[in-house]
Amino acid sequence: MKILIAGNMGYVGPAVVRHLRATHPDAILHGFDNAYFAHCLTGSVTLPERALDEQFYGDVRTLSADRLIGYDAVVELAAISNDPMGNQFEAVTFDINQGCVVSIAKAAAAAGVKNFVFASSCSVYGIAAGGPRSETDPLNPITAYAKSKIGAEGELSELETDMVITSLRFATACGMSDRLRLDLVLNDFVACALSQGEITVLSDGSPWRPLIDVADMARAIDWAATRSADNGGQYLAINAGSNDRNYQVRDLAKAVSEAVPGTKVSINLDAPADSRSYQVCFDLYKSLAPNHQPQVNLKQSIENLIEGLTRMNFKDAQFRNSELMRLKVLQGHISQNRLNMALEWQS
């Protein structure tokens, strides 16, 4: 088996590479990345890419079709990966998260690739009052990031190909990584607890968020990269996570405060309701991928973050202005003229 992981040098990629190498020791694993965040290593004693057979560098917007010949599976992780970045780089977000994804999928199909995996997001449900959302429920994306994800899903679903395509609508990512991000709700709370002794919840704490640890995202990707069409269909958009990891934000803050004794939790009860609230149903994923179900619970995710940040000697109370925030990394590249506003490297 030969797998290409596009966008492998971000937050999720190291976990994916580690998992695929462990579960498919004889596989040929290649990475392809633009290296925006390659230098953002967090406590890793070895380069995560050492587990690959080869690392390629380049912009996915210029990934040529002939580069995909010979692969059994292509995993598309490359993305402008959150709402703040999507807001600042809206055109690039749609270009990379939607247009590029579809063009790579078409090229992969033409090259004879068997499986294509797209990292989508449960954020496509957007404002979703009421019970947990399943794959057949209406979508209501409210940000450029979410709109780009569902736009890509729509185009992928219309491709006429024998390639098995899986759009994994991931719950909100969390957990320790060799390239940790702190611009994610649980990771932010743990960082606040360790560096400030206080978690400030800007909303009233009521919004719902489903969570999935990066290690469990890797398990889902493993399943999608190897599933057959008779297990879910030629094209499948599926929620990836577990029903028992739907949480209200205030419950996440409480769990972190209990794991870091002495942490104060401040909740703004007078704040207007945060519209980004959704519970998600993961029954379909449980039925189709019983051997790839999430294994890392909330307590373990928090403990792994505490251990990893402690190992890094993390104490930065101003971390939201640091390179642990992906938007800050891009802004730093631009301010130093390494990237232009289209997020292209400058020679």
Tab-separated table of C-alpha atoms in Angstrom:
chain	number	residue	atom	x	y	z
A	1	MET	CA	0.000	0.000	0.000
A	2	LYS	CA	1.218	3.491	-0.914
A	3	ILE	CA	-0.331	6.595	0.671
A	4	LEU	CA	0.201	10.314	0.059
A	5	ILE	CA	-0.700	12.660	2.933
A	6	ALA	CA	-1.128	16.222	1.689
A	7	GLY	CA	-0.797	18.823	4.430
A	8	ASN	CA	1.034	16.444	6.764
A	9	MET	CA	3.174	19.085	8.521
A	10	GLY	CA	0.376	20.698	10.531
A	11	TYR	CA	-1.410	19.856	13.766
A	12	VAL	CA	-3.117	16.602	12.711
A	13	GLY	CA	-0.515	15.268	10.275
A	14	PRO	CA	2.052	13.975	12.808
A	15	ALA	CA	-0.625	11.862	14.513
A	16	VAL	CA	-1.773	10.499	11.149
A	17	VAL	CA	1.757	9.585	10.106
A	18	ARG	CA	2.463	7.927	13.453
A	19	HIS	CA	-0.764	5.899	13.345
A	20	LEU	CA	-0.411	4.776	9.729
A	21	ARG	CA	3.188	3.730	10.295
A	22	ALA	CA	2.146	1.685	13.340
A	23	THR	CA	-0.867	0.026	11.701
A	24	HIS	CA	0.667	-0.431	8.236
A	25	PRO	CA	4.384	-0.947	8.909
A	26	ASP	CA	5.084	-2.127	5.365
A	27	ALA	CA	3.224	0.722	3.657
A	28	ILE	CA	5.002	3.404	1.649
A	29	LEU	CA	4.069	6.726	3.239
A	30	HIS	CA	4.780	10.057	1.566
A	31	GLY	CA	4.055	13.586	2.743
A	32	PHE	CA	3.422	16.716	0.684
A	33	ASP	CA	3.347	20.096	2.406
A	34	ASN	CA	3.982	23.798	1.868
A	35	ALA	CA	5.788	23.942	5.232
A	36	TYR	CA	4.044	27.020	6.642
A	37	PHE	CA	4.208	25.419	10.087
A	38	ALA	CA	7.138	23.023	9.705
A	39	HIS	CA	9.147	24.911	12.321
A	40	CYS	CA	6.322	24.887	14.902
A	41	LEU	CA	7.530	21.786	16.736
A	42	THR	CA	6.267	21.382	20.289
A	43	GLY	CA	8.260	19.086	22.502
A	44	SER	CA	9.022	16.443	19.891
A	45	VAL	CA	12.483	14.911	20.303
A	46	THR	CA	12.528	13.738	16.689
A	47	LEU	CA	11.152	15.153	13.464
A	48	PRO	CA	7.694	13.564	12.927
A	49	GLU	CA	8.430	13.175	9.221
A	50	ARG	CA	11.136	10.602	9.994
A	51	ALA	CA	8.317	8.040	10.021
A	52	LEU	CA	7.675	8.776	6.344
A	53	ASP	CA	9.491	7.164	3.467
A	54	GLU	CA	9.773	10.550	1.774
A	55	GLN	CA	8.702	14.155	2.354
A	56	PHE	CA	7.898	16.393	-0.607
A	57	TYR	CA	7.560	20.162	-0.417
A	58	GLY	CA	5.216	22.259	-2.492
A	59	ASP	CA	1.935	24.140	-2.726
A	60	VAL	CA	-1.126	21.906	-3.108
A	61	ARG	CA	-2.493	24.527	-5.501
A	62	THR	CA	0.201	23.457	-7.972
A	63	LEU	CA	0.215	19.720	-7.239
A	64	SER	CA	0.427	18.073	-10.643
A	65	ALA	CA	-1.580	15.002	-11.652
A	66	ASP	CA	1.518	12.980	-12.480
A	67	ARG	CA	2.611	13.304	-8.827
A	68	LEU	CA	-0.360	11.123	-7.853
A	69	ILE	CA	0.370	8.144	-10.086
A	70	GLY	CA	1.031	4.963	-8.147
A	71	TYR	CA	-0.739	5.820	-4.906
A	72	ASP	CA	-3.448	3.634	-3.426
A	73	ALA	CA	-4.802	6.437	-1.248
A	74	VAL	CA	-4.537	10.209	-1.025
A	75	VAL	CA	-5.327	11.932	2.271
A	76	GLU	CA	-6.148	15.636	1.921
A	77	LEU	CA	-5.387	17.502	5.154
A	78	ALA	CA	-4.104	20.726	3.580
A	79	ALA	CA	-6.380	23.607	4.539
A	80	ILE	CA	-6.724	27.100	5.892
A	81	SER	CA	-7.780	25.578	9.114
A	82	ASN	CA	-9.934	27.801	11.295
A	83	ASP	CA	-12.367	30.721	11.333
A	84	PRO	CA	-9.893	33.554	12.125
A	85	MET	CA	-7.657	32.518	9.223
A	86	GLY	CA	-10.681	32.020	7.003
A	87	ASN	CA	-11.881	35.524	7.816
A	88	GLN	CA	-8.536	37.151	7.015
A	89	PHE	CA	-7.757	35.014	3.970
A	90	GLU	CA	-11.232	34.307	2.630
A	91	ALA	CA	-10.359	33.980	-1.062
A	92	VAL	CA	-7.394	31.725	-0.290
A	93	THR	CA	-9.592	29.653	2.007
A	94	PHE	CA	-12.004	28.828	-0.800
A	95	ASP	CA	-9.125	28.293	-3.229
A	96	ILE	CA	-7.314	25.763	-1.013
A	97	ASN	CA	-10.161	24.229	1.005
A	98	GLN	CA	-12.538	23.773	-1.918
A	99	GLY	CA	-11.154	24.371	-5.394
A	100	CYS	CA	-7.840	22.696	-4.702
A	101	VAL	CA	-9.424	19.720	-2.940
A	102	VAL	CA	-11.658	19.022	-5.917
A	103	SER	CA	-8.865	19.405	-8.470
A	104	ILE	CA	-6.637	17.008	-6.523
A	105	ALA	CA	-9.486	14.501	-6.228
A	106	LYS	CA	-10.044	14.636	-9.983
A	107	ALA	CA	-6.330	14.171	-10.621
A	108	ALA	CA	-6.206	11.295	-8.150
A	109	ALA	CA	-9.100	9.562	-9.871
A	110	ALA	CA	-7.416	9.992	-13.257
A	111	ALA	CA	-4.191	8.559	-11.808
A	112	GLY	CA	-5.973	5.425	-10.621
A	113	VAL	CA	-5.961	6.181	-6.886
A	114	LYS	CA	-8.358	3.848	-5.056
A	115	ASN	CA	-9.275	5.954	-2.012
A	116	PHE	CA	-9.479	9.715	-1.468
A	117	VAL	CA	-9.922	11.078	2.063
A	118	PHE	CA	-11.040	14.660	2.667
A	119	ALA	CA	-10.784	16.209	6.129
A	120	SER	CA	-14.090	18.060	6.401
A	121	SER	CA	-15.697	19.455	9.549
A	122	CYS	CA	-18.805	19.277	11.716
A	123	SER	CA	-18.774	23.078	11.597
A	124	VAL	CA	-20.872	22.700	8.426
A	125	TYR	CA	-23.879	22.343	10.776
A	126	GLY	CA	-23.258	25.884	12.036
A	127	ILE	CA	-26.210	27.280	13.969
A	128	ALA	CA	-27.979	24.082	14.962
A	129	ALA	CA	-30.434	24.383	17.834
A	130	GLY	CA	-32.115	21.215	19.032
A	131	GLY	CA	-30.812	17.665	19.080
A	132	PRO	CA	-27.635	16.148	17.634
A	133	ARG	CA	-27.182	16.579	13.883
A	134	SER	CA	-26.838	13.564	11.630
A	135	GLU	CA	-25.574	13.413	8.066
A	136	THR	CA	-29.075	13.794	6.616
A	137	ASP	CA	-29.912	16.962	8.568
A	138	PRO	CA	-29.803	20.434	6.975
A	139	LEU	CA	-26.472	22.242	6.832
A	140	ASN	CA	-26.011	25.825	7.969
A	141	PRO	CA	-22.363	26.910	7.583
A	142	ILE	CA	-21.803	30.452	8.861
A	143	THR	CA	-18.077	31.026	8.259
A	144	ALA	CA	-15.833	30.986	5.192
A	145	TYR	CA	-14.071	27.943	6.632
A	146	ALA	CA	-17.302	25.957	7.028
A	147	LYS	CA	-18.660	27.122	3.668
A	148	SER	CA	-15.460	26.021	1.913
A	149	LYS	CA	-15.703	22.581	3.490
A	150	ILE	CA	-19.294	21.974	2.449
A	151	GLY	CA	-18.544	23.441	-0.971
A	152	ALA	CA	-15.817	20.852	-1.442
A	153	GLU	CA	-18.098	18.079	-0.210
A	154	GLY	CA	-20.756	19.054	-2.725
A	155	GLU	CA	-18.367	18.930	-5.660
A	156	LEU	CA	-16.750	15.705	-4.505
A	157	SER	CA	-20.152	14.034	-4.275
A	158	GLU	CA	-20.802	14.805	-7.939
A	159	LEU	CA	-17.589	13.294	-9.312
A	160	GLU	CA	-18.157	10.350	-11.616
A	161	THR	CA	-15.372	7.985	-10.650
A	162	ASP	CA	-14.616	4.501	-9.385
A	163	MET	CA	-12.469	6.018	-6.635
A	164	VAL	CA	-13.867	5.641	-3.115
A	165	ILE	CA	-14.230	9.142	-1.649
A	166	THR	CA	-14.780	9.848	2.037
A	167	SER	CA	-15.499	13.267	3.509
A	168	LEU	CA	-14.829	12.973	7.227
A	169	ARG	CA	-16.820	15.617	9.070
A	170	PHE	CA	-14.563	15.800	12.074
A	171	ALA	CA	-15.639	17.009	15.478
A	172	THR	CA	-13.558	19.865	16.926
A	173	ALA	CA	-9.953	18.723	17.131
A	174	CYS	CA	-8.100	18.621	20.436
A	175	GLY	CA	-5.165	16.918	22.101
A	176	MET	CA	-1.388	16.977	22.159
A	177	SER	CA	0.578	16.998	18.909
A	178	ASP	CA	4.175	17.319	17.778
A	179	ARG	CA	2.955	20.589	16.217
A	180	LEU	CA	0.497	21.747	18.822
A	181	ARG	CA	-2.119	24.432	18.145
A	182	LEU	CA	-3.612	26.449	20.980
A	183	ASP	CA	-6.313	28.084	18.843
A	184	LEU	CA	-8.722	25.253	19.666
A	185	VAL	CA	-11.146	25.385	22.573
A	186	LEU	CA	-9.882	22.552	24.802
A	187	ASN	CA	-6.219	23.225	24.040
A	188	ASP	CA	-6.763	26.918	24.831
A	189	PHE	CA	-8.361	26.120	28.183
A	190	VAL	CA	-5.498	23.858	29.238
A	191	ALA	CA	-2.945	26.486	28.201
A	192	CYS	CA	-4.834	29.145	30.188
A	193	ALA	CA	-4.979	26.925	33.262
A	194	LEU	CA	-1.254	26.204	33.182
A	195	SER	CA	-0.028	29.707	32.333
A	196	GLN	CA	-2.575	31.940	34.077
A	197	GLY	CA	-4.343	29.799	36.643
A	198	GLU	CA	-7.620	31.016	35.189
A	199	ILE	CA	-9.941	30.082	32.319
A	200	THR	CA	-12.048	32.940	30.975
A	201	VAL	CA	-15.045	31.761	28.953
A	202	LEU	CA	-16.088	34.674	26.746
A	203	SER	CA	-19.554	33.238	26.079
A	204	ASP	CA	-22.137	32.152	28.624
A	205	GLY	CA	-20.663	28.651	28.383
A	206	SER	CA	-23.779	27.095	26.878
A	207	PRO	CA	-22.631	26.403	23.268
A	208	TRP	CA	-22.184	22.762	22.352
A	209	ARG	CA	-19.005	21.389	20.799
A	210	PRO	CA	-18.251	17.805	19.794
A	211	LEU	CA	-14.580	16.919	20.374
A	212	ILE	CA	-12.167	14.417	18.863
A	213	ASP	CA	-8.541	13.861	19.815
A	214	VAL	CA	-5.977	14.016	17.013
A	215	ALA	CA	-5.079	10.385	17.729
A	216	ASP	CA	-8.684	9.411	17.021
A	217	MET	CA	-8.759	11.554	13.885
A	218	ALA	CA	-5.877	9.404	12.673
A	219	ARG	CA	-7.913	6.246	13.307
A	220	ALA	CA	-10.772	7.610	11.231
A	221	ILE	CA	-8.412	8.521	8.400
A	222	ASP	CA	-6.941	5.012	8.466
A	223	TRP	CA	-10.449	3.583	8.036
A	224	ALA	CA	-11.380	5.978	5.238
A	225	ALA	CA	-8.122	5.372	3.372
A	226	THR	CA	-8.784	1.642	3.248
A	227	ARG	CA	-12.585	1.242	3.179
A	228	SER	CA	-14.343	-0.346	0.216
A	229	ALA	CA	-17.357	1.045	-1.613
A	230	ASP	CA	-19.610	-1.630	-0.114
A	231	ASN	CA	-18.907	-0.095	3.311
A	232	GLY	CA	-20.740	3.204	3.019
A	233	GLY	CA	-20.867	3.777	-0.717
A	234	GLN	CA	-18.654	5.150	-3.476
A	235	TYR	CA	-19.003	8.627	-1.971
A	236	LEU	CA	-19.605	9.110	1.744
A	237	ALA	CA	-19.885	12.200	3.935
A	238	ILE	CA	-19.806	11.039	7.537
A	239	ASN	CA	-19.554	12.586	10.998
A	240	ALA	CA	-16.337	11.402	12.653
A	241	GLY	CA	-16.329	11.339	16.440
A	242	SER	CA	-18.349	9.771	19.247
A	243	ASN	CA	-21.704	10.574	20.822
A	244	ASP	CA	-20.271	10.713	24.338
A	245	ARG	CA	-17.937	13.571	23.418
A	246	ASN	CA	-20.557	16.263	22.824
A	247	TYR	CA	-19.871	18.893	25.474
A	248	GLN	CA	-21.005	22.351	26.466
A	249	VAL	CA	-18.120	24.807	26.672
A	250	ARG	CA	-18.641	25.362	30.394
A	251	ASP	CA	-18.243	21.620	30.987
A	252	LEU	CA	-14.901	21.661	29.187
A	253	ALA	CA	-13.707	24.528	31.364
A	254	LYS	CA	-14.806	22.644	34.475
A	255	ALA	CA	-13.014	19.460	33.392
A	256	VAL	CA	-9.763	21.356	32.819
A	257	SER	CA	-10.030	23.187	36.144
A	258	GLU	CA	-10.431	19.863	37.928
A	259	ALA	CA	-7.323	18.507	36.172
A	260	VAL	CA	-5.278	21.597	37.105
A	261	PRO	CA	-6.082	22.220	40.782
A	262	GLY	CA	-6.440	25.841	41.770
A	263	THR	CA	-7.645	26.986	38.357
A	264	LYS	CA	-10.341	29.640	38.480
A	265	VAL	CA	-13.140	29.558	35.886
A	266	SER	CA	-14.771	32.821	34.854
A	267	ILE	CA	-17.893	32.618	32.685
A	268	ASN	CA	-19.514	35.687	31.160
A	269	LEU	CA	-23.161	34.979	31.933
A	270	ASP	CA	-24.177	38.309	30.402
A	271	ALA	CA	-22.591	37.543	27.026
A	272	PRO	CA	-24.881	37.242	24.006
A	273	ALA	CA	-25.501	33.681	22.874
A	274	ASP	CA	-22.750	32.212	20.712
A	275	SER	CA	-24.409	31.072	17.491
A	276	ARG	CA	-21.679	28.507	16.804
A	277	SER	CA	-23.335	25.726	18.726
A	278	TYR	CA	-24.098	22.226	17.563
A	279	GLN	CA	-24.382	18.697	18.878
A	280	VAL	CA	-23.549	15.911	16.462
A	281	CYS	CA	-24.743	12.318	16.061
A	282	PHE	CA	-22.007	9.809	15.238
A	283	ASP	CA	-24.163	6.676	14.923
A	284	LEU	CA	-23.313	6.113	11.269
A	285	TYR	CA	-19.575	6.209	11.943
A	286	LYS	CA	-20.013	3.746	14.804
A	287	SER	CA	-21.889	1.326	12.550
A	288	LEU	CA	-19.542	1.544	9.554
A	289	ALA	CA	-16.199	1.773	11.382
A	290	PRO	CA	-16.572	-0.347	14.548
A	291	ASN	CA	-12.845	-1.132	14.636
A	292	HIS	CA	-11.762	2.506	14.316
A	293	GLN	CA	-13.824	4.130	17.053
A	294	PRO	CA	-12.393	6.928	19.219
A	295	GLN	CA	-10.380	5.632	22.162
A	296	VAL	CA	-9.118	8.830	23.814
A	297	ASN	CA	-11.611	10.274	26.284
A	298	LEU	CA	-11.796	13.874	27.501
A	299	LYS	CA	-9.784	13.238	30.657
A	300	GLN	CA	-7.005	11.575	28.664
A	301	SER	CA	-6.905	14.410	26.121
A	302	ILE	CA	-6.523	16.912	28.956
A	303	GLU	CA	-3.871	14.829	30.706
A	304	ASN	CA	-1.888	14.466	27.466
A	305	LEU	CA	-2.030	18.222	26.912
A	306	ILE	CA	-0.879	18.911	30.470
A	307	GLU	CA	1.972	16.427	30.118
A	308	GLY	CA	3.028	17.811	26.739
A	309	LEU	CA	2.895	21.463	27.742
A	310	THR	CA	4.737	20.702	30.990
A	311	ARG	CA	7.414	18.894	29.001
A	312	MET	CA	7.739	22.057	26.896
A	313	ASN	CA	8.107	24.119	30.104
A	314	PHE	CA	5.142	26.111	28.865
A	315	LYS	CA	4.442	29.237	30.936
A	316	ASP	CA	3.493	31.858	28.348
A	317	ALA	CA	0.436	33.751	29.606
A	318	GLN	CA	0.444	35.687	26.319
A	319	PHE	CA	0.348	32.551	24.170
A	320	ARG	CA	-2.436	33.960	21.988
A	321	ASN	CA	0.205	36.235	20.474
A	322	SER	CA	2.656	33.382	19.909
A	323	GLU	CA	3.412	30.916	17.138
A	324	LEU	CA	1.168	28.403	18.889
A	325	MET	CA	-1.651	30.261	17.115
A	326	ARG	CA	-1.738	29.407	13.415
A	327	LEU	CA	-2.937	32.853	12.312
A	328	LYS	CA	0.023	34.458	14.096
A	329	VAL	CA	2.415	32.193	12.190
A	330	LEU	CA	0.976	33.239	8.839
A	331	GLN	CA	0.961	36.901	9.846
A	332	GLY	CA	4.608	36.583	10.868
A	333	HIS	CA	5.554	35.079	7.503
A	334	ILE	CA	3.744	37.928	5.724
A	335	SER	CA	5.267	40.681	7.861
A	336	GLN	CA	8.738	39.340	7.075
A	337	ASN	CA	7.885	39.085	3.359
A	338	ARG	CA	8.238	35.332	3.339
A	339	LEU	CA	4.625	34.952	2.166
A	340	ASN	CA	2.415	37.245	0.131
A	341	MET	CA	-1.268	37.812	0.868
A	342	ALA	CA	-2.155	34.858	-1.367
A	343	LEU	CA	-0.045	32.749	1.028
A	344	GLU	CA	2.541	31.991	-1.638
A	345	TRP	CA	6.204	31.756	-0.685
A	346	GLN	CA	8.320	34.627	-1.955
A	347	SER	CA	11.660	33.741	-3.482
